[in-house]
Amino acid sequence: DGGITQSPKYLFRKEGQNVTLSCEQNLNHDAMYWYRQDPGQGLRLIYYSQIVNDFQKGDIAEGYSVSREKKESFPLTVTSAQKNPTAFYLCASSIQGSTGELFFGEGSRLTVL
Amino acid sequence: QKEVEQDPGPLSVPEGAIVSLNCTYSNSAFQYFMWYRQYSRKGPELLMYTYSSGNKEDGRFTAQVDKSSKYISLFIRDSQPSDSATYLCAMSASSARQLTFGSGTQLTVLP
């Protein structure tokens, strides 16, 4: 089955710790995205990548970092610099040139204690 | 003012009802309009995709876009308990990287 796998589904961390969220896709999509979802707010774009070894900041990139060493993988690191990291994180992918048709993973819920 | 406004609900309807979900927007450059459905604790899935103004029907779902009023709607006919989810509108001017989401409307269909 083709799709996007995010792990872990739930993650608890202490303040000041970096955490890395995994995102793997087997849809052969070139583009991948990370969004953050908070209650009462729309999805906000953190980072996106349209090709291997290249990525761009989205609207709320501060305190986050990513890498794109393989087409299938786009991990997100939530650093200690992120002031309010508790949120639901969604990874998505699309074909190159998509106008909005995204395929999402099931999300990772990060809680910082 | 947000670029995309969506009533968060929650909205509760009896099974079989017609549901109307709406979004307004301010950016006249938007020309691609989507509705995503998100079940609790899951990722969104694309439900409807529309380009420019007009209607699109898919089974019990109809998407309408009125660009002159900057208003989009999703209608669900003969609603089912399995339709209970959060519905997110989304729109872009030209690319997925520019996608702007509404905050979502939480719908519950009561059996």
XYZ file of C-alpha atoms in Angstrom:
224
model
C 0.000 0.000 0.000
C 1.321 3.420 -0.947
C 1.240 6.094 1.655
C 2.986 8.252 4.193
C 4.182 6.894 7.499
C 4.834 9.183 10.431
C 6.413 8.100 13.677
C 6.100 8.196 16.550
C 2.353 8.759 16.830
C 2.688 10.210 20.327
C 5.796 11.725 21.877
C 6.449 13.298 25.249
C 9.553 15.344 25.917
C 10.909 17.626 28.565
C 11.498 21.291 27.879
C 14.880 22.003 26.365
C 15.177 18.697 24.512
C 15.360 18.388 20.750
C 13.048 15.818 19.198
C 12.972 14.371 15.687
C 9.780 13.297 13.955
C 10.050 10.782 11.156
C 8.206 10.950 7.826
C 8.578 8.321 5.101
C 6.623 8.066 1.849
C 6.473 5.393 -0.838
C 4.310 7.347 -3.281
C 7.328 8.380 -5.362
C 6.402 12.017 -4.791
C 9.023 14.687 -5.288
C 7.546 17.256 -2.907
C 7.173 16.869 0.847
C 5.826 19.201 3.506
C 5.605 19.623 7.263
C 2.602 21.330 8.830
C 1.703 22.186 12.366
C -1.917 22.008 13.548
C -3.143 23.763 16.690
C -6.731 23.843 18.007
C -8.807 26.507 16.297
C -6.138 27.261 13.722
C -5.610 26.129 10.181
C -2.625 24.044 9.194
C 0.509 26.160 9.080
C 3.454 25.302 6.855
C 6.775 24.756 8.637
C 9.079 23.557 5.850
C 8.743 22.098 2.399
C 11.035 20.337 -0.032
C 10.538 19.974 -3.751
C 13.608 17.883 -4.447
C 16.271 15.873 -2.658
C 18.911 17.942 -0.866
C 16.828 21.100 -1.110
C 14.226 22.549 1.240
C 12.621 25.916 1.934
C 11.241 27.613 5.009
C 7.509 27.901 5.329
C 5.532 30.405 7.350
C 6.599 29.250 10.825
C 10.092 27.738 10.426
C 11.686 29.287 13.518
C 12.762 26.631 15.998
C 12.517 23.782 13.482
C 14.971 22.086 11.137
C 14.654 19.484 8.389
C 16.764 17.408 6.023
C 16.005 15.731 2.714
C 18.785 13.237 2.010
C 16.487 10.729 0.324
C 13.400 11.181 -1.807
C 11.374 8.992 0.538
C 12.320 10.667 3.809
C 11.791 14.141 5.285
C 12.444 14.190 9.054
C 11.569 17.208 11.168
C 13.547 18.233 14.245
C 11.779 20.359 16.827
C 14.580 22.184 18.601
C 14.710 23.684 22.069
C 14.455 27.097 20.393
C 10.820 26.448 19.467
C 8.910 28.417 22.095
C 5.659 26.496 21.992
C 6.353 23.027 20.552
C 3.314 21.163 21.882
C 1.184 20.519 18.786
C -0.011 17.995 16.217
C 2.524 17.681 13.385
C 1.507 16.537 9.927
C 3.734 15.432 7.092
C 2.422 15.520 3.523
C 3.628 14.840 0.021
C 2.563 15.740 -3.492
C 3.580 15.385 -7.106
C 5.764 18.134 -8.495
C 3.622 21.054 -9.609
C 0.663 20.198 -7.412
C -1.803 23.042 -6.917
C -2.968 21.748 -3.561
C -3.582 18.020 -3.730
C -1.658 16.738 -0.758
C -1.397 13.279 0.743
C -1.044 13.380 4.511
C 0.363 11.023 7.085
C -1.541 10.242 10.273
C 0.322 12.825 12.296
C 2.549 12.947 15.357
C 1.310 14.434 18.604
C 4.171 16.095 20.508
C 3.671 17.111 24.105
C 6.399 19.023 25.887
C 6.183 18.763 29.662
C -8.358 39.418 9.472
C -7.482 35.887 8.414
C -7.041 35.189 4.739
C -9.491 32.271 4.992
C -12.385 32.264 7.451
C -14.245 29.133 8.427
C -16.888 28.717 11.127
C -15.388 26.233 13.607
C -18.739 24.869 14.738
C -19.251 22.419 16.287
C -22.153 21.443 14.055
C -24.500 18.586 14.994
C -27.115 17.244 12.592
C -29.381 14.186 12.529
C -28.608 11.358 10.143
C -30.024 12.019 6.693
C -29.809 15.807 6.955
C -28.259 18.045 4.315
C -25.124 19.699 5.651
C -23.722 22.984 4.393
C -20.147 23.946 5.241
C -18.704 27.282 4.156
C -15.553 29.333 3.890
C -14.914 32.916 2.887
C -11.614 34.293 1.706
C -10.020 37.619 0.929
C -7.293 36.827 -1.603
C -8.680 37.221 -5.117
C -5.673 35.346 -6.528
C -6.960 32.019 -5.174
C -8.146 29.797 -7.995
C -7.735 26.244 -6.686
C -10.154 25.199 -3.947
C -10.180 22.050 -1.887
C -12.048 20.399 0.925
C -10.184 18.027 3.193
C -11.821 15.680 5.699
C -9.998 14.907 8.929
C -11.111 12.201 11.317
C -10.152 12.530 14.960
C -6.414 12.032 15.555
C -5.793 11.317 11.867
C -4.294 13.232 8.975
C -6.534 15.114 6.522
C -7.601 13.434 3.281
C -8.592 15.243 0.118
C -12.340 15.096 -0.428
C -13.067 17.575 -3.214
C -10.942 19.638 -5.597
C -12.299 22.479 -7.726
C -10.667 24.880 -10.114
C -12.115 28.396 -10.407
C -15.845 29.056 -10.052
C -18.579 26.489 -10.450
C -19.927 23.284 -8.985
C -18.487 19.815 -8.702
C -20.405 16.772 -7.555
C -19.069 13.462 -6.279
C -21.635 11.113 -4.860
C -23.259 12.730 -1.838
C -20.803 15.629 -1.880
C -21.075 18.866 -3.866
C -18.487 21.617 -3.844
C -19.420 25.133 -4.951
C -17.127 28.053 -5.624
C -18.317 31.625 -6.107
C -15.233 33.688 -6.859
C -17.212 36.907 -7.244
C -18.327 36.614 -3.622
C -15.114 34.920 -2.452
C -17.202 32.141 -0.940
C -16.938 28.367 -1.171
C -19.287 25.693 0.116
C -19.409 21.965 0.631
C -22.796 20.248 0.705
C -23.280 16.771 2.068
C -26.551 15.060 1.176
C -28.063 12.215 3.172
C -25.445 12.681 5.876
C -24.216 9.568 7.680
C -22.597 9.067 11.106
C -19.429 8.128 9.200
C -19.342 11.724 7.913
C -18.579 12.902 11.458
C -15.207 14.615 11.133
C -13.558 17.999 10.858
C -13.806 19.546 7.409
C -11.021 21.871 6.313
C -11.289 24.182 3.356
C -8.056 24.998 1.577
C -7.118 27.167 -1.360
C -4.141 28.242 -3.401
C -3.234 30.655 -6.167
C -0.874 28.418 -8.081
C 0.998 25.834 -6.020
C 0.657 23.499 -3.066
C 3.395 25.433 -1.313
C 1.001 28.397 -1.124
C -1.920 26.386 0.227
C -3.914 28.282 2.857
C -6.186 26.314 5.168
C -9.292 27.308 7.064
C -9.406 26.420 10.746
C -11.875 23.577 10.146
C -15.523 22.890 11.004
C -16.236 20.004 13.353
C -19.292 18.038 12.194
C -21.168 15.365 14.122
C -23.915 13.359 12.437
C -26.151 11.787 15.049
C -27.660 8.346 14.327
